mmCIF file of C-alpha atoms in Angstrom:
data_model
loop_
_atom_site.group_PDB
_atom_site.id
_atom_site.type_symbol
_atom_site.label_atom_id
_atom_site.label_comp_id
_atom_site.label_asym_id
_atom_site.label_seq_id
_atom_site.Cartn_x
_atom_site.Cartn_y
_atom_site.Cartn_z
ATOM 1 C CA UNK A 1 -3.301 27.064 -19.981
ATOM 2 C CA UNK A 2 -4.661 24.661 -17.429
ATOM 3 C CA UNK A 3 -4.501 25.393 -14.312
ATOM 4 C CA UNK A 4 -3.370 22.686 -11.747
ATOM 5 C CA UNK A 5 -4.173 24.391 -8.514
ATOM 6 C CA UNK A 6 -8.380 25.095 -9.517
ATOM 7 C CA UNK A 7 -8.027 21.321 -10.742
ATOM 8 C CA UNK A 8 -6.261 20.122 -7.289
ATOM 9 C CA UNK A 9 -9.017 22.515 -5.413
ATOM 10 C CA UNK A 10 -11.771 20.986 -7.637
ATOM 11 C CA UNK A 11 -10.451 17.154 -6.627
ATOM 12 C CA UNK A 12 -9.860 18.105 -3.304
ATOM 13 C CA UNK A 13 -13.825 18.896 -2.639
ATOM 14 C CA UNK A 14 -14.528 15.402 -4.329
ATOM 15 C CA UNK A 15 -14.954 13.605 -0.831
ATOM 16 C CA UNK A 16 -12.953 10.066 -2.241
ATOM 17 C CA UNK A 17 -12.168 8.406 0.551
ATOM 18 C CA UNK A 18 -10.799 4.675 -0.364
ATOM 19 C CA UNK A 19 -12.613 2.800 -1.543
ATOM 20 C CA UNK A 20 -15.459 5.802 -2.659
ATOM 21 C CA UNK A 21 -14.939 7.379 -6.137
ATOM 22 C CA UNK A 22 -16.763 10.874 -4.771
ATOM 23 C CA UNK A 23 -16.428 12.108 -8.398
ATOM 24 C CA UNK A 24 -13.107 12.998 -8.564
ATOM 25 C CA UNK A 25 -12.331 10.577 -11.107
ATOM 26 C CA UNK A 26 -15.579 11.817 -12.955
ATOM 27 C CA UNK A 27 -14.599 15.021 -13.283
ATOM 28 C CA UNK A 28 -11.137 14.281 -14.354
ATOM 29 C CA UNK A 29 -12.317 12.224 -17.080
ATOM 30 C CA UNK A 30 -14.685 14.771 -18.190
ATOM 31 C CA UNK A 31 -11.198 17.495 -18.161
ATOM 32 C CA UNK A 32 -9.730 14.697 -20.287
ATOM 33 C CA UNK A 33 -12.641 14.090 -22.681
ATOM 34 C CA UNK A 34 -12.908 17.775 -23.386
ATOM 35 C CA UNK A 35 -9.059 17.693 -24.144
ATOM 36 C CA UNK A 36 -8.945 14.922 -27.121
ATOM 37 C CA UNK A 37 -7.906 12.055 -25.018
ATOM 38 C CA UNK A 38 -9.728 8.727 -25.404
ATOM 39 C CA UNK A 39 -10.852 7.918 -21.780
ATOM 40 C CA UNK A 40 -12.112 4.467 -20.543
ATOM 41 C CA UNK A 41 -12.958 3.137 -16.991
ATOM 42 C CA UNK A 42 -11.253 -0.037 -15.716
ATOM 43 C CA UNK A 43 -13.570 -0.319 -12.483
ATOM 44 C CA UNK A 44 -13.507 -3.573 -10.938
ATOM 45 C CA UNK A 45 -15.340 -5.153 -7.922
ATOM 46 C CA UNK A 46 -15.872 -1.834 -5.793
ATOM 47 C CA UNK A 47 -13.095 -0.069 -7.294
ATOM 48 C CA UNK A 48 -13.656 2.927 -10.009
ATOM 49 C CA UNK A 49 -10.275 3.410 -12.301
ATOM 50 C CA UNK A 50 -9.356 5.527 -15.204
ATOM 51 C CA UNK A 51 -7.638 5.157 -18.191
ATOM 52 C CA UNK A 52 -6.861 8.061 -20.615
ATOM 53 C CA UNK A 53 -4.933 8.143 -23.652
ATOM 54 C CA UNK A 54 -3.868 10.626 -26.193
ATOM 55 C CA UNK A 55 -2.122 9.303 -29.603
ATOM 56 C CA UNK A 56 -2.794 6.505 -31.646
ATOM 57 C CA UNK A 57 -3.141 2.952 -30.022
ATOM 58 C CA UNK A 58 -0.290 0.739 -29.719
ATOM 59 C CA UNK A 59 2.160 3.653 -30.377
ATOM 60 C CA UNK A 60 5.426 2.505 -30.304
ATOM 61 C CA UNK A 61 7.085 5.268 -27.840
ATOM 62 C CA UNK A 62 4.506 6.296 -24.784
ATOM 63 C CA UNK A 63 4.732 8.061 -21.749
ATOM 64 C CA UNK A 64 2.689 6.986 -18.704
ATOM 65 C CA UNK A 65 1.468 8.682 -15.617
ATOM 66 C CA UNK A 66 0.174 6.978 -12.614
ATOM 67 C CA UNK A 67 -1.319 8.229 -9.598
ATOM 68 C CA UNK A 68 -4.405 7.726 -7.302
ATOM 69 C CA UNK A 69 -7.513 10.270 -6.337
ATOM 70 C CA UNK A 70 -8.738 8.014 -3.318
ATOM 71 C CA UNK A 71 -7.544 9.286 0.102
ATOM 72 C CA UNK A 72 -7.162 8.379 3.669
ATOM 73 C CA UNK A 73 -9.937 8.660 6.325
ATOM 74 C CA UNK A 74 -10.163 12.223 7.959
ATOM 75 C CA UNK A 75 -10.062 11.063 11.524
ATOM 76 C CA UNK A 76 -10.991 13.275 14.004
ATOM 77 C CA UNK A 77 -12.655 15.960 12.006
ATOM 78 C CA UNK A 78 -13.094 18.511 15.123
ATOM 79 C CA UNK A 79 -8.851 18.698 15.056
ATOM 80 C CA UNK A 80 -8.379 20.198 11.642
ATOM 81 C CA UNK A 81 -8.619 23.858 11.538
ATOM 82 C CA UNK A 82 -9.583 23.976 8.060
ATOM 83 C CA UNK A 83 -12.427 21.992 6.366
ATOM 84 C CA UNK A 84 -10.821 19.037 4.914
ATOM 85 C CA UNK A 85 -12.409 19.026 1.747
ATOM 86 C CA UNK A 86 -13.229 22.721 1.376
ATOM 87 C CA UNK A 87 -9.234 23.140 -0.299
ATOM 88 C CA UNK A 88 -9.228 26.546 1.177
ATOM 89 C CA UNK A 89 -6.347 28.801 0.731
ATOM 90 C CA UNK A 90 -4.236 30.533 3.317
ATOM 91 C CA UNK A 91 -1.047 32.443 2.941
ATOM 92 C CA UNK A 92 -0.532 30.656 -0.004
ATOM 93 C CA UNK A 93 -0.864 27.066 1.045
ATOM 94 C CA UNK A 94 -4.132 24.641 0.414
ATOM 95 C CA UNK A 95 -5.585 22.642 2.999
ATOM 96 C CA UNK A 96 -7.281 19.660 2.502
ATOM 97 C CA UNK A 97 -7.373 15.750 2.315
ATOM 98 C CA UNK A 98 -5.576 14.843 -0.854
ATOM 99 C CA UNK A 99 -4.053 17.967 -0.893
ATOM 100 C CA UNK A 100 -0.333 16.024 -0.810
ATOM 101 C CA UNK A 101 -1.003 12.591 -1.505
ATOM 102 C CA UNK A 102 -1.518 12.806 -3.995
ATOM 103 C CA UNK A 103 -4.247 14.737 -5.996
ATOM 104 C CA UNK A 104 -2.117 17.841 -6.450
ATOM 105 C CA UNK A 105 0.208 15.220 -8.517
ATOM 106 C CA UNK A 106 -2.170 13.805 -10.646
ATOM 107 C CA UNK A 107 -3.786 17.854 -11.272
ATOM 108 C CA UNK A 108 -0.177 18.741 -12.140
ATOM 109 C CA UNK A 109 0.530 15.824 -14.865
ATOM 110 C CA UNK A 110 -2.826 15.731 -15.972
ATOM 111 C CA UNK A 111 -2.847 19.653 -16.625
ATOM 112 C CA UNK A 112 0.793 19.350 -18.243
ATOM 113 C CA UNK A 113 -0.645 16.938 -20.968
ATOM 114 C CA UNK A 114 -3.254 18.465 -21.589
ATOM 115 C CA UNK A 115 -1.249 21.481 -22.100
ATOM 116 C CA UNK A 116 1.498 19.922 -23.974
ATOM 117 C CA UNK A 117 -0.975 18.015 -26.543
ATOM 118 C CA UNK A 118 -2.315 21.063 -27.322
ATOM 119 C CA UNK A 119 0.843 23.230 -27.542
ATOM 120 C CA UNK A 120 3.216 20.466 -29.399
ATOM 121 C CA UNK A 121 1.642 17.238 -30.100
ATOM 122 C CA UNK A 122 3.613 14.392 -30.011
ATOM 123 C CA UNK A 123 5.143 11.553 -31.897
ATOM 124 C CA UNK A 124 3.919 9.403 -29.934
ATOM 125 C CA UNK A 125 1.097 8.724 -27.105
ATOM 126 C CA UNK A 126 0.618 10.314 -23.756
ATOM 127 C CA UNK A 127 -1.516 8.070 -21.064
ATOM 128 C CA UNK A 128 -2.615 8.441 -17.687
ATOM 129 C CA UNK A 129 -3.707 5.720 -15.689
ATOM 130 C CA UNK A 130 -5.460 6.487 -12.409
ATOM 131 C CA UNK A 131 -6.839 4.828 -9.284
ATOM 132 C CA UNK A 132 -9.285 5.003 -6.715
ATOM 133 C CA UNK A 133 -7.866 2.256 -4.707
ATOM 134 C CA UNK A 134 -4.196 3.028 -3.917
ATOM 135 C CA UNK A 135 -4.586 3.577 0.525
ATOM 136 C CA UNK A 136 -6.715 0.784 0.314
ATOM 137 C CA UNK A 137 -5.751 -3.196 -0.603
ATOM 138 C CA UNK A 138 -4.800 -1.444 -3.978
ATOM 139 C CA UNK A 139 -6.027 -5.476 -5.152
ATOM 140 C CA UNK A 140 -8.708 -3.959 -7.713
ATOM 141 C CA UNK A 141 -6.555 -0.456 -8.594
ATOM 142 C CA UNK A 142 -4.044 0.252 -10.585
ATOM 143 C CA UNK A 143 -3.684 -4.004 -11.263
ATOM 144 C CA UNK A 144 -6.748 -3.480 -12.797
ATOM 145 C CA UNK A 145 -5.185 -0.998 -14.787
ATOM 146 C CA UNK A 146 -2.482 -2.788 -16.100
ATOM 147 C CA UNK A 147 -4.676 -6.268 -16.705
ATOM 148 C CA UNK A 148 -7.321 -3.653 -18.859
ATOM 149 C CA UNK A 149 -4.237 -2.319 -20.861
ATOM 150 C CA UNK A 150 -2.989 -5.676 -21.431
ATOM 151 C CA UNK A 151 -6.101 -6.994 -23.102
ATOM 152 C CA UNK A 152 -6.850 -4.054 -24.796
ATOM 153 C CA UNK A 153 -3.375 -4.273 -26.411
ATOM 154 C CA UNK A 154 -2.055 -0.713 -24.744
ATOM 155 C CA UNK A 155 1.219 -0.158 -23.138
ATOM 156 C CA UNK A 156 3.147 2.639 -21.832
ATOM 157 C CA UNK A 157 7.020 2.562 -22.650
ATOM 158 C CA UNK A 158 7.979 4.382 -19.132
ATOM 159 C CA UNK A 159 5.498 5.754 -16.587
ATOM 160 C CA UNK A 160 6.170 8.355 -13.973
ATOM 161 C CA UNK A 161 4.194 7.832 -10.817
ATOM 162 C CA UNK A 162 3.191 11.360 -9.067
ATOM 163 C CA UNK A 163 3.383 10.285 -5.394
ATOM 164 C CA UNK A 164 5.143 12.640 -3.140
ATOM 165 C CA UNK A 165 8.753 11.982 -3.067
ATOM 166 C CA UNK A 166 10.380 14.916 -1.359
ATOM 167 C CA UNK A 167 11.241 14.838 2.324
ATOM 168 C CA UNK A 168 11.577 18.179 2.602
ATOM 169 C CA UNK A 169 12.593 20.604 -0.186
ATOM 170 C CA UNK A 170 10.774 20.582 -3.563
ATOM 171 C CA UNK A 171 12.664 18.595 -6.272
ATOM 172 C CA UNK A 172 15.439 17.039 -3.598
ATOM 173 C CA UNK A 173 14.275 13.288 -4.368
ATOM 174 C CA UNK A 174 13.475 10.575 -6.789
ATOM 175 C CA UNK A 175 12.218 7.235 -5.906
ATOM 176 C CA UNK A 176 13.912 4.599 -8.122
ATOM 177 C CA UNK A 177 12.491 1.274 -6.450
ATOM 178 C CA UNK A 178 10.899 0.688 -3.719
ATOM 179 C CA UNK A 179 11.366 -2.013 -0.055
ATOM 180 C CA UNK A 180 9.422 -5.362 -0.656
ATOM 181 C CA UNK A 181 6.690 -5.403 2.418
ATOM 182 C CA UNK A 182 5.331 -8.186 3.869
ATOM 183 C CA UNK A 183 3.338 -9.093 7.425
ATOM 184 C CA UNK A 184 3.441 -12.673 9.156
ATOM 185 C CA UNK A 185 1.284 -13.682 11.661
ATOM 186 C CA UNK A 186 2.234 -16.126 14.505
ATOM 187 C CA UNK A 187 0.133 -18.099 16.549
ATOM 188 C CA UNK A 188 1.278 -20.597 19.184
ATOM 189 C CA UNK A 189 -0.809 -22.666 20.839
ATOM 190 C CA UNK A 190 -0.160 -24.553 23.913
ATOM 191 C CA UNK A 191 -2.121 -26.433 26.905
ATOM 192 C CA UNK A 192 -3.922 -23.968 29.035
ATOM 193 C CA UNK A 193 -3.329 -24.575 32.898
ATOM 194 C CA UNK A 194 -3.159 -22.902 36.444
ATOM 195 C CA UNK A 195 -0.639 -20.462 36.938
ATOM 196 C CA UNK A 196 0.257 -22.596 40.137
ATOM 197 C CA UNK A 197 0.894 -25.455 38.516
ATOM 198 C CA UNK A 198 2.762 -24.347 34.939
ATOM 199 C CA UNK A 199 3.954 -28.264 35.067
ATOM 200 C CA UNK A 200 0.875 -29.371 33.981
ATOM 201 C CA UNK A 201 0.669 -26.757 31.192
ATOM 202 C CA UNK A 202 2.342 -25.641 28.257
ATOM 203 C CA UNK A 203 2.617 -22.020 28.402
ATOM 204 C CA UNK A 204 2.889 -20.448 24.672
ATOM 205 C CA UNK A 205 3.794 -17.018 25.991
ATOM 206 C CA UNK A 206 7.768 -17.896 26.693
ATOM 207 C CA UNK A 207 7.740 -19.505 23.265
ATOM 208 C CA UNK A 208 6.490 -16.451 21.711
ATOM 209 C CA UNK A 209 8.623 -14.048 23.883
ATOM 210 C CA UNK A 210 11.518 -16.306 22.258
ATOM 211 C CA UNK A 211 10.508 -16.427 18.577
ATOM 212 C CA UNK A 212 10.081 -12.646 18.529
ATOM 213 C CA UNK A 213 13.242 -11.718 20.473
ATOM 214 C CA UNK A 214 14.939 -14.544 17.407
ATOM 215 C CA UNK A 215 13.214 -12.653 14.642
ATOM 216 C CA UNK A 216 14.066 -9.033 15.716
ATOM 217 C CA UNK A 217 17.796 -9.768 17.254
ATOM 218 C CA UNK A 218 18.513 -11.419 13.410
ATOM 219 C CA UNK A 219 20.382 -8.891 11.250
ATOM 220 C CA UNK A 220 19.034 -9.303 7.671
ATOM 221 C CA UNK A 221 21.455 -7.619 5.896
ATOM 222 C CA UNK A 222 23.809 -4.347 5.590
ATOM 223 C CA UNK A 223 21.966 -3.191 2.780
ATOM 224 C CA UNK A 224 22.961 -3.605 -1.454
ATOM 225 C CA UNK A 225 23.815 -1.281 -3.549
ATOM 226 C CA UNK A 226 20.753 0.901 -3.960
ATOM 227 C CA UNK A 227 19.316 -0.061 -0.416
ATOM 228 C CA UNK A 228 19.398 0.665 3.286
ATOM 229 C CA UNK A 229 19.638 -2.396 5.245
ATOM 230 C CA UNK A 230 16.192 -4.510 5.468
ATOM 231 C CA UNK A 231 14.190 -4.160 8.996
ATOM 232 C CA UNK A 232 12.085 -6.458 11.212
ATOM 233 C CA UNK A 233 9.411 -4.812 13.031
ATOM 234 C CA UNK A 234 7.775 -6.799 16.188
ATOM 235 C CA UNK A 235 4.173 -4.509 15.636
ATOM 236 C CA UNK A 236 1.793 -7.082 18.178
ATOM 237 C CA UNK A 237 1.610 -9.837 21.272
ATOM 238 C CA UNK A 238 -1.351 -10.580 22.203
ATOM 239 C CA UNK A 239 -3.136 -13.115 24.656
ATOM 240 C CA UNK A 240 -6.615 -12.031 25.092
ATOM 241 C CA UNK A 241 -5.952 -12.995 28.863
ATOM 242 C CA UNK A 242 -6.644 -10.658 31.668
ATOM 243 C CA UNK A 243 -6.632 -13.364 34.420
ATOM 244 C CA UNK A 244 -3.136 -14.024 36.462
ATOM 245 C CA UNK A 245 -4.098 -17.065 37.918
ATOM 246 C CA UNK A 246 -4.514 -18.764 34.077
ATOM 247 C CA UNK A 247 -1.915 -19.959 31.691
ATOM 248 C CA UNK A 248 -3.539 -19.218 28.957
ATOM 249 C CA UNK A 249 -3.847 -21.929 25.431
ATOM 250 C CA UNK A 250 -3.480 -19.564 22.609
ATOM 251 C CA UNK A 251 -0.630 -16.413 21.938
ATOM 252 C CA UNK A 252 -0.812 -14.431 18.801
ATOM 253 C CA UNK A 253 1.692 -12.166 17.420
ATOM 254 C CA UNK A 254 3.137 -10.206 13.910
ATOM 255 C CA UNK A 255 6.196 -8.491 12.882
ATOM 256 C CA UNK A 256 5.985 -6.559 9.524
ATOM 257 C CA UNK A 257 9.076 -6.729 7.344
ATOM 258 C CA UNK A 258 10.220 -3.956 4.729
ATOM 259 C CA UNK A 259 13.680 -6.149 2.327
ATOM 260 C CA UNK A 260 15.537 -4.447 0.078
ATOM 261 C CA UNK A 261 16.850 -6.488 -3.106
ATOM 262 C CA UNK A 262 18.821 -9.263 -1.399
ATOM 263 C CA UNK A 263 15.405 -10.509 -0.395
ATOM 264 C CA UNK A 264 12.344 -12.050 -2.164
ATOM 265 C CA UNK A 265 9.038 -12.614 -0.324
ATOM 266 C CA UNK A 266 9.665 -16.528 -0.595
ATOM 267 C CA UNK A 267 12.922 -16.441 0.565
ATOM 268 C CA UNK A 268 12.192 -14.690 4.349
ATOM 269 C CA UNK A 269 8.596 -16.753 3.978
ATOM 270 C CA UNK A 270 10.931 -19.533 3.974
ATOM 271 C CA UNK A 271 13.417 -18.665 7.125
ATOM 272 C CA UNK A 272 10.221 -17.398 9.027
ATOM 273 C CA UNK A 273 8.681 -20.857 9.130
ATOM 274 C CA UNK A 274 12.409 -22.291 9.677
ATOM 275 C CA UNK A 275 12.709 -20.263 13.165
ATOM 276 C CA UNK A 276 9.129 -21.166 14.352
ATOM 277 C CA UNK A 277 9.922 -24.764 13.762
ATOM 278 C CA UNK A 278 12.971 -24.350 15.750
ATOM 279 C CA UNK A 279 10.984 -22.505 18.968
ATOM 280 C CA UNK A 280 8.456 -24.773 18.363
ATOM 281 C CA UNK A 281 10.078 -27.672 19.032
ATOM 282 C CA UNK A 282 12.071 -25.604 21.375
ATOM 283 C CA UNK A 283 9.252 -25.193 23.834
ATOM 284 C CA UNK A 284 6.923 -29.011 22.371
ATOM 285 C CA UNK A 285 4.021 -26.274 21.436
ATOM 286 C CA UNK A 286 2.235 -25.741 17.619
ATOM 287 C CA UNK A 287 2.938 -22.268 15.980
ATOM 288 C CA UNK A 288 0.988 -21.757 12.720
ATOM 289 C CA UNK A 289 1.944 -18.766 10.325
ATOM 290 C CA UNK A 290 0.009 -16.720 7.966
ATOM 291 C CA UNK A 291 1.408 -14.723 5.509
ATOM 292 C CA UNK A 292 1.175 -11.268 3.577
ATOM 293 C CA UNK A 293 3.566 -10.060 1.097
ATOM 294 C CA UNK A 294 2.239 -6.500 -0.363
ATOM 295 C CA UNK A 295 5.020 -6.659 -2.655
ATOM 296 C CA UNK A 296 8.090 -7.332 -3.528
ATOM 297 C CA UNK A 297 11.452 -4.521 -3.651
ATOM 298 C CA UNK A 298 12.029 -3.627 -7.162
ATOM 299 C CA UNK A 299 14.567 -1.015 -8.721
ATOM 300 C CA UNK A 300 14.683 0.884 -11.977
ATOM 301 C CA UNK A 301 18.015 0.897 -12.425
ATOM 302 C CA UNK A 302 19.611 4.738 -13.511
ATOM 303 C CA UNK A 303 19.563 5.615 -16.530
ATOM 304 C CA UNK A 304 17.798 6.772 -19.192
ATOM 305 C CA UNK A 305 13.833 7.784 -17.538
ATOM 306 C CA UNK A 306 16.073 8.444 -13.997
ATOM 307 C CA UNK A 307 18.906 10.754 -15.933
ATOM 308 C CA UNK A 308 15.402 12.096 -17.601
ATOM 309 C CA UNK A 309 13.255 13.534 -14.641
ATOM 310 C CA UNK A 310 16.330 14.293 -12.589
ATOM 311 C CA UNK A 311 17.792 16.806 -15.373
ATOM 312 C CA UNK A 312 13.659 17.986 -15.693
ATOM 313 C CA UNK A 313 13.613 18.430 -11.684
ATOM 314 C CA UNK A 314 17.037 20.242 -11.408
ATOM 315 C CA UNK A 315 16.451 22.724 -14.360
ATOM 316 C CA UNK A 316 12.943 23.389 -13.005
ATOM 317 C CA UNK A 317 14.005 23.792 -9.246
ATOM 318 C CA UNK A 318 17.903 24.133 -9.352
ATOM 319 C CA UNK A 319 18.386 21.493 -7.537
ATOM 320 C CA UNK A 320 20.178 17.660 -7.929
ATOM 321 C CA UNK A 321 17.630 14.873 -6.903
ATOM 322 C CA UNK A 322 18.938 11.957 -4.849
ATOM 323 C CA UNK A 323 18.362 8.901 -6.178
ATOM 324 C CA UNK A 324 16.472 6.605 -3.122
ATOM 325 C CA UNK A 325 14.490 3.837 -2.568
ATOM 326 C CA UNK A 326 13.778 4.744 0.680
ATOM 327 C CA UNK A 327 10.078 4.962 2.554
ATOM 328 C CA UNK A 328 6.798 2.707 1.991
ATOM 329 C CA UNK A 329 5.378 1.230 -0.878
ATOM 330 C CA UNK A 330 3.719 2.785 -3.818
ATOM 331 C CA UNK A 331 1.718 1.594 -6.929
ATOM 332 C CA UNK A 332 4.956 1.454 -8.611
ATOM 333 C CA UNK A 333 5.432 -2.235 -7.343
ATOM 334 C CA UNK A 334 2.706 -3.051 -9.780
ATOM 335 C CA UNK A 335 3.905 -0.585 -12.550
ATOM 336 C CA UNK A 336 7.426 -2.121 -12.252
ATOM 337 C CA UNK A 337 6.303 -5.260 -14.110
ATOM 338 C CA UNK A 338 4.810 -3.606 -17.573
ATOM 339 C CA UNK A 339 7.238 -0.740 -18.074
ATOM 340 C CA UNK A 340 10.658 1.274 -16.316
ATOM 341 C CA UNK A 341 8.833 3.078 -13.329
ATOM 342 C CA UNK A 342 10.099 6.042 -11.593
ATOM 343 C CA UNK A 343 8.187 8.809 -8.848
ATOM 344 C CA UNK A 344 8.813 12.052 -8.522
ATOM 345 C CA UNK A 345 6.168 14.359 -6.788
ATOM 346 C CA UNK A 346 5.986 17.063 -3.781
ATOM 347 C CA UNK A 347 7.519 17.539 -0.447
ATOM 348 C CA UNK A 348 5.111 14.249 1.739
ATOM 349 C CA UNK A 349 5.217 16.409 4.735
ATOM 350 C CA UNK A 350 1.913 16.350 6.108
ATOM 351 C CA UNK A 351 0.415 13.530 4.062
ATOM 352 C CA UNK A 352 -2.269 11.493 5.927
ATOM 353 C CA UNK A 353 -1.908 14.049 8.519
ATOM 354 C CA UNK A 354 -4.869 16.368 10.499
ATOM 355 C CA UNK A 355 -4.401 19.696 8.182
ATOM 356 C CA UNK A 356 -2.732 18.016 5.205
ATOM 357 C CA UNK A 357 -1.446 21.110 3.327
ATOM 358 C CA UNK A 358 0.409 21.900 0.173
ATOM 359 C CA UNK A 359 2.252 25.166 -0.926
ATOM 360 C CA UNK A 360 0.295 26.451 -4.164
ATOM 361 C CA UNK A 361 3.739 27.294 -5.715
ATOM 362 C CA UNK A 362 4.631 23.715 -5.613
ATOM 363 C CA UNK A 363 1.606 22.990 -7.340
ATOM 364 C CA UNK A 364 2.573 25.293 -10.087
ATOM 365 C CA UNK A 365 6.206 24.130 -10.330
ATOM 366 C CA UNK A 366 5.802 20.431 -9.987
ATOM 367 C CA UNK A 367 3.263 20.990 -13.356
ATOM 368 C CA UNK A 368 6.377 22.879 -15.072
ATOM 369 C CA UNK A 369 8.691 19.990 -14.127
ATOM 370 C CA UNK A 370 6.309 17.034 -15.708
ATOM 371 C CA UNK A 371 5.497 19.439 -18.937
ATOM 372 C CA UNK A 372 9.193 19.297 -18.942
ATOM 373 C CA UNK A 373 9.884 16.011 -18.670
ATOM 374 C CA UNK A 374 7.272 15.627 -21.665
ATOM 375 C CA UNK A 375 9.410 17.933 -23.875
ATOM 376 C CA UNK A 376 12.449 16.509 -23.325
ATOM 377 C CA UNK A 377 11.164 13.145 -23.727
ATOM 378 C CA UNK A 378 9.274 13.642 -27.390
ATOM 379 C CA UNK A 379 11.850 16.017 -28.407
#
């Protein structure tokens, strides 16, 4: 049998911070290789990628994994109490970068299909597709991915992606869709003047102090279906100006936005520019935007792959998963548009956190749950 935690311990030690590979993606495809499955590297730009398939090509049922090996910066290295790539053990829980988001995922599916090719091989095709770029823009990840699949005439039919998804207790949540994200940036620019004399200026802070105060007071929404109700997020001001006898020219500022379905990127894009029009005519300044969607909300409706890992998960663990869409954004926005996408991984915890940390025994049972979800689905 493979084991998932030496795999997770071996990744862990592979130092692949974004956007460096650090040979954990090496190493898996060597695993792979040695396995039977057909493995291929979708690098692009700086970006390493791996693609790994078991079955015949262009199988007409497929089950997909996706996860990511690169991790988050360290930070202060003198505050962890552990070496954060030395995946040491202690009272039965492994420390180390990675350790939760999310290499002990992709150890646990990859060891289940390796284990369940060997044991029962399926009618069909198991593939993994894995990224070195998911903390980072994610621009040349697991799109890259999905645009070498595409030429190369591959597809997956679902995909699970492996990200933590439990807030708490192992098995209490699936993630069937995720928030849209996006960031605008605001900058207003005025006349600059003496503070004496604010006649003979035009003084872009009060128009600022008014557009943000607009944009944050503004209820979205109540929230859909499947949703929590979207949020604004005023996250900078800035002037640059330290003197108090200066009005200063120039005001920059950004609120970040998470929308749930009632939304699309173009459609707040849209009322964003329609309220700095407003305040800029308001207050006779110019207020330029720029903006950022990281992508848009999505859901998998329930059903067939949700009814699938949730009766996996709750035979495994005992538990009923919730259903959420709730927290950040995942690879899964890009997954969304070639195949029904779900995620189901460990309790998230400590991720990106000084002494990341994962139980071993989750390790263990989050591999039983995917080899599950494998049965069940080629049975």
């Amino acid at each position: 049998m493979t084991d998932p935690v030496q795999l997770t311990a071996d990744l862990i030690r592979c130092p692949s911070v974004t956007p460096e590979e650090g040979g954990a993606l090496v190493l898996l495809e060597r695993v792979l290789s040695d396995a039977g499955f057909e493995c291929a590297r979708a690098d692009r730009g700086d970006v390493s990628n791996l693609y790994a398939r078991w079955g015949k090509k262009g199988h007409a049922r497929s089950f997909g994994f996706n996860g990511h090996t690169d991790v988050v910066p360290v930070g202060d290295e003198a505050a962890w109490t552990k070496p954060p790539f030395g995946a040491e053990v202690h009272n039965g829980v492994m420390y180390g970068r990675g350790t939760t988001d999310m290499k002990s995922g992709v150890a646990a599916f990859a060891a289940a299909a390796i284990d369940f090719v060997r044991e029962t091989p399926p009618d069909g095709a198991i593939i993994l597709a894995i990224t070195g770029d998911e903390e980072g823009d994610a621009v040349d990840g697991t799109t890259a991915l999905l645009d070498y699949m595409d030429q190369a005439d591959e597809r997956m039919s679902v995909c699970l992606v492996g990200e933590p998804t439990c807030p708490n207790q192992m098995g209490e949540m699936i993630k069937i869709g995720r928030r849209g994200s996006m960031t605008a940036w605001f900058t207003v620019t005025g006349v600059q003047g003496h503070s004496a004399y604010p006649h003979r200026a035009k003084n872009p802070l009060p128009a600022m102090a008014r557009l943000m105060d607009r944009l944050a007071s503004h209820e979205l929404d109540q929230g859909s279906d499947h949703f929590d109700a979207s949020t604004l997020a005023v996250v900078n001001i800035d002037t640059g100006n330290s003197a108090t006898n200066v009005i200063p020219a120039q005001c920059t500022g950004a609120v970040n936005i998470r929308f749930n379905d009632l939304h699309s990127g173009a459609s707040l894009s849209e009322w964003l520019q329609t309220e700095a029009d407003a305040v800029a005519k308001a207050f006779d300044v110019a207020i330029e935007i720029k903006i950022k969607i990281s992508g848009e909300s999505f859901l998998t409706p329930p059903g067939p792959l949700s009814d699938l890992v949730a009766n996996a998960v709750k035979a495994e663990t005992g538990i009923q998963p919730e259903l959420s869409t709730t927290g950040g954004t995942s690879d899964a926005r890009f997954v969304k548009n070639h195949c029904p996408v779900v995620e189901f991984g460990l309790v998230g915890r400590t991720m990106h956190q000084v002494d990341e940390c994962v139980e071993v025994a989750q390790i263990d049972q989050l591999k039983a749950i995917y080899s599950r979800i494998l049965t069940d689905y080629f049975s």
